Amino acid sequence: MHPIRMVDLKRQYVRLRTEIDESIQKAIDSTAFINGPDVHSFSAELSAYLDVEHVIPCGNGTDALQVALMAIDLEPGDEVITTPFSFIASIEVIKLLRLVPVLVDIDPLTFNLDPLQLEAAISDKTRAIIPVHLFGQCADMESILEIAGKHGLKVIEDTAQAIGAEYIFSDARRMKAGTIGTIGCASFFPSKNLGCYGDGGAIITRDPDLHVQIRTIVNHGSRVKYYYEEVGVNSRLDTLQAAILRVKLRYLDDFNAARQEAAAAYDRLLGSVSRLRIPARASWSTHIFHQYTLIIEGAERDNLCDYLRSRDIPAMIYYPLSLHLQKAYRHLNYGEGDFPVTESMSKTVFSIPMHTELETEQIEYICHHIKEFLNR
Ligand SMILES: *Cc1c(COP(=O)(O)O)cnc(C)c1O
């Protein structure tokens, strides 16, 4: 059995080595290191894959969120709603732009922003909502879009963990995560479902005006070289990363299918274990398992993770401390008890290895040791 890793980028690379090396070599030979042809091709190929008009590559997923917020013309003090159960980037960019993050608790089944609690958080200063499609499954976008529409709010999807997931509307129409709201934000951080070998990100939109605006912002606020229309940033996808992503995009559906297969195997082995809750599947989304996240009842979560690690099984907590309780965000004046579902999740969730190279033997070994711990 191969050593078990949380994400096995090495074995995936070895499998794709010929194609990836060739693509990287071509990019180097071209010496078009900044905004080279691979960047444009990748942008076009990702647009086609997502079935969306515009994909603007950028430096990373955090930049994508920041640029998305810059593109919708907000004023300092405007409120942006998001979830406290996410990676820090979702709230960080709101603060950086002198906007006010307003948090809404999550739905305990999908870990995503709870639309039933959304309206109570909307004020006359609210301008946008950032739902995060956490762990590879879409938030309840139909409900969120309906509320956003009623209040004239923009919806910026954080699809860093859900590239390739599909949202299923109640009339059976399907749309890819990140193409449903006003703007979608993707990350190509190496461990993401579509990961490069460094930093990378993209901003997704159907709106032609926003497309122009976003392209301008990521390019120092410039449309014509050395003429600046507004204050922008420098956020580019590296040509070498684009060369890698072009190869990996061709495998994205296979990658996501491999993750789904691993998840199904985990489900079979862990589904009936008492005190353990396997990931719930929303009726409105496919799940591409950026993470396979379980909930364990009782106060044994950390002991279980230590036990697994002692058997060379990595286990991670996403996320151990809710955003509203982080030191850097104390000034938001939230406190313990404000988001009970999120707080309870941060004490009971744990994620087990999930990637494209998991073998049956590894999955069985992992599940065997989880059960062994619970049956002690
Ligand atoms: C990874 C991630 C980001 C940030 O992406 P980077 O490319 O690391 O900047 C933002 N939001 C979520 C939910 C993420 O998982």
Coordinates of C-alpha atoms and ligand atoms in Angstrom, one line a residue:
M1 CA 0.0 0.0 0.0
H2 CA 1.3 3.5 -0.8
P3 CA 1.7 5.9 2.1
I4 CA -1.6 7.7 2.7
R5 CA -1.7 11.5 2.1
M6 CA -4.4 14.0 2.7
V7 CA -3.9 15.0 -1.0
D8 CA -1.5 12.9 -3.2
L9 CA -0.2 15.5 -5.7
K10 CA 2.9 13.5 -6.4
R11 CA 1.2 10.3 -7.7
Q12 CA -1.2 12.4 -9.7
Y13 CA 1.7 14.2 -11.3
V14 CA 3.5 11.0 -12.1
R15 CA 0.4 9.7 -13.9
L16 CA 0.2 12.9 -16.0
R17 CA 3.9 13.6 -16.2
T18 CA 4.5 13.3 -20.0
E19 CA 1.7 15.8 -20.8
I20 CA 2.4 18.2 -18.1
D21 CA 6.2 18.3 -18.7
E22 CA 5.6 18.9 -22.4
S23 CA 3.2 21.7 -21.7
I24 CA 5.5 23.4 -19.3
Q25 CA 8.5 23.0 -21.7
K26 CA 6.5 24.6 -24.5
A27 CA 5.6 27.5 -22.3
I28 CA 9.3 28.0 -21.3
D29 CA 10.4 27.8 -25.0
S30 CA 7.9 30.5 -25.9
T31 CA 9.4 32.8 -23.2
A32 CA 6.0 34.5 -23.0
F33 CA 6.1 34.3 -19.3
I34 CA 3.6 37.0 -18.6
N35 CA 0.1 36.7 -20.2
G36 CA 1.4 34.1 -22.6
P37 CA -0.8 32.2 -25.1
D38 CA -1.5 29.5 -22.5
V39 CA -3.2 32.0 -20.3
H40 CA -5.6 33.0 -23.1
S41 CA -6.2 29.4 -24.1
F42 CA -6.8 28.3 -20.6
S43 CA -9.3 31.1 -20.1
A44 CA -11.2 30.1 -23.3
E45 CA -11.1 26.4 -22.4
L46 CA -12.4 27.0 -18.9
S47 CA -15.2 29.3 -20.3
A48 CA -16.2 26.4 -22.6
Y49 CA -16.0 23.9 -19.8
L50 CA -18.1 26.0 -17.5
D51 CA -20.4 27.1 -20.3
V52 CA -20.0 30.7 -19.3
E53 CA -19.1 33.8 -21.4
H54 CA -16.1 35.2 -19.5
V55 CA -13.3 33.8 -17.4
I56 CA -10.7 36.3 -16.3
P57 CA -7.6 34.5 -14.9
C58 CA -5.9 36.1 -11.9
G59 CA -3.2 35.5 -9.3
N60 CA -5.2 33.4 -6.7
G61 CA -8.6 32.7 -5.3
T62 CA -8.3 35.5 -2.7
D63 CA -7.5 38.0 -5.4
A64 CA -10.5 36.7 -7.3
L65 CA -12.8 37.5 -4.4
Q66 CA -11.2 40.9 -3.8
V67 CA -11.4 41.9 -7.5
A68 CA -15.0 40.7 -7.7
L69 CA -15.9 43.0 -4.8
M70 CA -13.9 45.9 -6.4
A71 CA -15.8 45.4 -9.6
I72 CA -19.3 45.9 -8.2
D73 CA -18.7 49.5 -7.0
L74 CA -19.3 49.4 -3.3
E75 CA -18.8 52.2 -0.8
P76 CA -16.8 51.9 2.4
G77 CA -19.3 50.8 5.1
D78 CA -21.5 48.8 2.7
E79 CA -22.4 45.4 4.1
V80 CA -21.5 42.1 2.5
I81 CA -23.0 38.9 3.9
T82 CA -21.1 35.7 4.1
T83 CA -20.6 32.5 6.2
P84 CA -18.5 32.1 9.4
F85 CA -17.7 28.5 8.3
S86 CA -15.1 29.0 5.6
F87 CA -11.5 29.7 4.8
I88 CA -10.5 33.2 6.0
A89 CA -10.3 34.7 2.5
S90 CA -14.0 35.0 2.2
I91 CA -14.2 37.5 5.1
E92 CA -10.7 39.0 4.8
V93 CA -11.3 40.7 1.4
I94 CA -14.5 42.3 2.7
K95 CA -12.5 43.9 5.5
L96 CA -9.6 44.9 3.3
L97 CA -11.9 46.9 1.1
R98 CA -13.3 48.7 4.2
L99 CA -16.7 47.0 3.8
V100 CA -18.5 45.4 6.7
P101 CA -18.8 41.6 6.8
V102 CA -22.1 40.4 8.2
L103 CA -22.2 36.7 9.0
V104 CA -25.1 34.2 8.6
D105 CA -25.0 30.8 10.2
I106 CA -24.8 27.6 8.1
D107 CA -27.2 24.8 7.5
P108 CA -26.0 21.8 9.5
L109 CA -26.4 19.2 6.7
T110 CA -24.5 20.9 3.9
F111 CA -22.2 23.3 5.9
N112 CA -23.3 26.1 3.6
L113 CA -24.9 29.4 4.3
D114 CA -28.5 28.9 5.5
P115 CA -30.9 30.8 3.3
L116 CA -33.6 30.6 6.0
Q117 CA -31.4 32.9 8.2
L118 CA -30.4 35.2 5.4
E119 CA -33.2 37.8 5.3
A120 CA -32.8 38.6 9.0
A121 CA -29.2 39.7 8.3
I122 CA -30.1 42.1 5.4
S123 CA -30.1 45.8 6.2
D124 CA -30.4 48.9 4.0
K125 CA -26.6 48.9 3.7
T126 CA -26.4 45.3 2.4
R127 CA -25.1 45.2 -1.1
A128 CA -23.8 41.7 -1.8
I129 CA -23.8 38.1 -0.6
I130 CA -20.9 35.7 -0.8
P131 CA -22.1 32.1 -0.6
V132 CA -19.2 29.6 -0.3
H133 CA -19.7 26.2 -2.0
L134 CA -17.9 24.5 0.9
F135 CA -16.2 21.1 0.5
G136 CA -17.3 20.7 -3.1
Q137 CA -21.1 21.1 -2.9
C138 CA -23.1 24.2 -3.9
A139 CA -25.0 26.4 -1.5
D140 CA -28.7 26.6 -2.0
M141 CA -28.4 29.1 -4.8
E142 CA -32.0 29.2 -5.9
S143 CA -33.1 30.4 -2.5
I144 CA -30.2 32.8 -2.2
L145 CA -30.8 34.2 -5.7
E146 CA -34.5 34.7 -4.9
I147 CA -33.7 36.7 -1.7
A148 CA -30.9 38.6 -3.5
G149 CA -33.2 39.5 -6.3
K150 CA -35.9 40.7 -3.9
H151 CA -33.4 43.0 -2.2
G152 CA -31.3 44.0 -5.2
L153 CA -28.1 42.3 -4.0
K154 CA -25.2 41.0 -6.0
V155 CA -24.2 37.4 -5.5
I156 CA -20.5 36.5 -5.6
E157 CA -19.9 32.8 -5.5
D158 CA -16.8 31.5 -3.7
T159 CA -16.3 28.4 -5.8
A160 CA -12.7 27.8 -4.7
Q161 CA -13.7 24.3 -3.5
A162 CA -16.3 23.4 -6.0
I163 CA -14.9 23.9 -9.5
G164 CA -16.9 21.4 -11.7
A165 CA -19.8 20.9 -9.3
E166 CA -23.2 21.4 -10.8
Y167 CA -26.2 23.2 -9.4
I168 CA -29.5 21.6 -10.2
F169 CA -32.5 24.0 -10.3
S170 CA -35.9 22.9 -9.3
D171 CA -36.9 22.8 -13.0
A172 CA -33.9 20.4 -13.6
R173 CA -31.8 23.0 -15.3
R174 CA -28.1 22.6 -14.5
M175 CA -25.4 25.2 -14.1
K176 CA -21.8 24.9 -13.1
A177 CA -20.8 26.3 -9.7
G178 CA -19.4 29.8 -10.2
T179 CA -21.6 30.7 -13.2
I180 CA -24.9 31.1 -11.3
G181 CA -24.5 34.4 -9.4
T182 CA -23.2 37.8 -10.6
I183 CA -19.6 36.7 -10.3
G184 CA -17.8 33.5 -9.5
C185 CA -14.4 33.2 -7.9
A186 CA -12.2 30.1 -8.4
S187 CA -8.8 29.1 -6.9
F188 CA -6.2 26.8 -8.4
F189 CA -4.2 26.4 -5.2
P190 CA -2.4 23.0 -5.7
S191 CA -4.7 21.0 -3.4
K192 CA -8.0 22.3 -5.0
N193 CA -9.9 20.0 -7.3
L194 CA -8.3 21.8 -10.3
G195 CA -5.0 22.8 -8.8
C196 CA -1.8 24.2 -10.4
Y197 CA 1.8 24.0 -9.1
G198 CA 1.7 27.3 -7.4
D199 CA -0.9 30.0 -7.0
G200 CA -3.7 30.7 -9.5
G201 CA -7.3 31.9 -9.6
A202 CA -10.0 33.0 -11.9
I203 CA -13.0 35.3 -11.9
I204 CA -16.1 34.2 -13.8
T205 CA -19.0 36.2 -15.1
R206 CA -21.7 36.3 -17.8
D207 CA -22.0 40.1 -17.7
P208 CA -20.0 41.8 -20.6
D209 CA -19.7 45.1 -18.6
L210 CA -18.4 43.3 -15.5
H211 CA -16.0 41.4 -17.8
V212 CA -14.4 44.6 -19.0
Q213 CA -14.4 46.1 -15.5
I214 CA -12.7 43.0 -14.0
R215 CA -10.1 42.8 -16.8
T216 CA -9.2 46.4 -16.2
I217 CA -8.9 46.0 -12.4
V218 CA -6.6 43.0 -12.6
N219 CA -4.4 44.9 -15.0
H220 CA -3.6 47.9 -12.7
G221 CA -6.9 49.6 -13.7
S222 CA -5.6 50.0 -17.2
R223 CA -7.2 49.3 -20.6
V224 CA -4.6 51.0 -22.7
K225 CA -1.0 50.5 -21.7
Y226 CA 0.3 53.3 -19.4
Y227 CA -3.2 54.9 -19.1
Y228 CA -5.0 54.2 -15.9
E229 CA -8.8 54.6 -15.6
E230 CA -9.0 53.6 -11.9
V231 CA -7.1 52.1 -9.1
G232 CA -6.5 48.5 -9.8
V233 CA -4.2 45.7 -8.7
N234 CA -1.7 43.4 -10.4
S235 CA -3.2 40.0 -10.4
R236 CA -2.2 37.6 -13.1
L237 CA -2.2 33.9 -13.7
D238 CA 1.3 32.8 -14.4
T239 CA 1.9 31.4 -17.9
L240 CA 3.5 28.3 -16.5
Q241 CA 0.6 27.7 -14.2
A242 CA -1.8 28.1 -17.2
A243 CA 0.2 25.5 -19.1
I244 CA -0.3 23.1 -16.3
L245 CA -4.0 23.9 -15.8
R246 CA -4.7 23.4 -19.5
V247 CA -3.6 19.8 -19.1
K248 CA -5.4 19.3 -15.8
L249 CA -8.6 20.9 -17.0
R250 CA -9.0 18.0 -19.5
Y251 CA -9.0 15.6 -16.6
L252 CA -11.2 17.6 -14.2
D253 CA -14.3 15.5 -14.8
D254 CA -12.3 12.4 -14.3
F255 CA -10.7 13.8 -11.2
N256 CA -14.1 14.7 -9.7
A257 CA -15.4 11.3 -10.6
A258 CA -12.5 9.6 -8.9
R259 CA -13.2 11.7 -5.7
Q260 CA -16.9 10.7 -5.9
E261 CA -16.0 7.1 -6.2
A262 CA -13.7 7.3 -3.1
A263 CA -16.6 9.1 -1.3
A264 CA -19.0 6.4 -2.2
A265 CA -16.6 3.8 -0.9
Y266 CA -16.2 5.7 2.4
D267 CA -20.0 6.0 2.6
R268 CA -20.4 2.2 2.3
L269 CA -17.8 1.5 5.0
L270 CA -18.8 4.3 7.4
G271 CA -22.4 4.9 6.7
S272 CA -23.8 2.7 9.4
V273 CA -21.2 3.4 12.1
S274 CA -23.0 4.8 15.1
R275 CA -21.9 8.3 16.4
L276 CA -20.5 9.1 12.9
R277 CA -22.3 11.2 10.3
I278 CA -21.2 10.8 6.7
P279 CA -21.5 13.9 4.4
A280 CA -25.0 14.7 3.4
R281 CA -25.8 15.3 -0.2
A282 CA -28.0 18.3 -1.1
S283 CA -30.8 17.6 -3.7
W284 CA -29.8 20.8 -5.5
S285 CA -26.1 20.0 -6.2
T286 CA -23.6 17.4 -7.3
H287 CA -20.9 16.9 -4.7
I288 CA -17.3 16.8 -6.0
F289 CA -15.7 16.2 -2.6
H290 CA -13.0 18.8 -2.2
Q291 CA -13.1 17.3 1.3
Y292 CA -14.8 14.3 2.7
T293 CA -16.0 15.7 6.0
L294 CA -17.5 13.6 8.8
I295 CA -19.2 14.6 12.0
I296 CA -18.5 12.7 15.2
E297 CA -20.8 13.0 18.2
G298 CA -19.3 13.5 21.6
A299 CA -16.0 15.0 22.6
E300 CA -13.7 12.5 21.0
R301 CA -12.9 14.2 17.7
D302 CA -9.4 15.2 18.6
N303 CA -8.6 11.9 20.1
L304 CA -9.8 10.1 17.0
C305 CA -7.6 12.3 14.8
D306 CA -4.6 11.7 17.0
Y307 CA -5.3 8.0 16.9
L308 CA -5.5 8.0 13.1
R309 CA -2.3 10.0 12.8
S310 CA -0.5 7.4 15.0
R311 CA -1.5 4.9 12.3
D312 CA -0.1 7.1 9.5
I313 CA -3.5 8.3 8.5
P314 CA -3.7 12.0 8.0
A315 CA -6.8 13.7 9.3
M316 CA -7.6 17.5 9.2
I317 CA -10.1 19.8 10.8
Y318 CA -11.7 22.2 8.4
Y319 CA -12.2 24.6 10.2
P320 CA -11.2 24.4 13.9
L321 CA -12.2 28.0 14.8
S322 CA -15.2 29.8 13.2
L323 CA -14.3 33.1 11.5
H324 CA -16.4 35.2 14.0
L325 CA -14.2 34.0 16.9
Q326 CA -10.8 34.7 15.2
K327 CA -8.7 37.3 16.9
A328 CA -8.3 39.4 13.8
Y329 CA -12.1 39.8 13.5
R330 CA -12.9 40.5 17.1
H331 CA -13.8 44.1 16.2
L332 CA -16.9 42.8 14.4
N333 CA -18.3 42.3 17.9
Y334 CA -19.6 38.8 17.4
G335 CA -19.1 36.3 20.2
E336 CA -19.4 32.8 21.4
G337 CA -23.0 31.6 20.8
D338 CA -23.8 33.9 17.9
F339 CA -23.5 31.1 15.3
P340 CA -24.3 27.9 17.1
V341 CA -24.4 25.6 14.1
T342 CA -20.9 26.7 12.9
E343 CA -19.5 26.6 16.4
S344 CA -20.8 23.1 16.9
M345 CA -19.4 22.0 13.6
S346 CA -15.9 23.4 14.3
K347 CA -15.9 21.1 17.4
T348 CA -17.2 18.0 15.7
V349 CA -16.1 17.8 12.1
F350 CA -13.0 16.1 10.7
S351 CA -11.9 15.4 7.2
I352 CA -10.1 12.3 6.0
P353 CA -7.9 11.8 2.9
M354 CA -9.6 12.7 -0.3
H355 CA -7.9 12.9 -3.7
T356 CA -7.7 11.4 -7.1
E357 CA -5.3 8.6 -6.3
L358 CA -7.0 6.9 -3.4
E359 CA -6.8 3.1 -3.6
T360 CA -9.4 0.7 -2.3
E361 CA -6.8 -0.8 0.1
Q362 CA -6.1 2.7 1.5
I363 CA -9.8 3.5 2.0
E364 CA -10.3 0.2 3.8
Y365 CA -7.3 0.8 6.0
I366 CA -8.6 4.3 6.9
C367 CA -12.2 3.1 7.7
H368 CA -10.9 0.1 9.6
H369 CA -9.0 2.3 12.0
I370 CA -11.9 4.8 12.4
K371 CA -14.1 1.9 13.4
E372 CA -11.4 0.4 15.6
F373 CA -11.2 3.7 17.5
L374 CA -15.0 3.9 17.9
N375 CA -15.3 0.3 19.1
R376 CA -12.6 0.5 21.8
Ligands
LIG1 C1 -8.7 28.1 -1.1 C2 -9.8 29.0 -0.8 C3 -9.8 30.4 -1.1 C4 -8.6 31.1 -1.5 O1 -7.9 30.7 -2.5 P1 -6.3 31.0 -2.7 O2 -6.1 30.7 -4.1 O3 -5.5 30.2 -1.7 O4 -6.1 32.5 -2.5 C5 -10.9 31.1 -0.9 N1 -12.0 30.6 -0.4 C6 -12.1 29.3 -0.1 C7 -13.4 28.7 0.4 C8 -11.0 28.4 -0.3 O5 -11.1 27.1 0.0

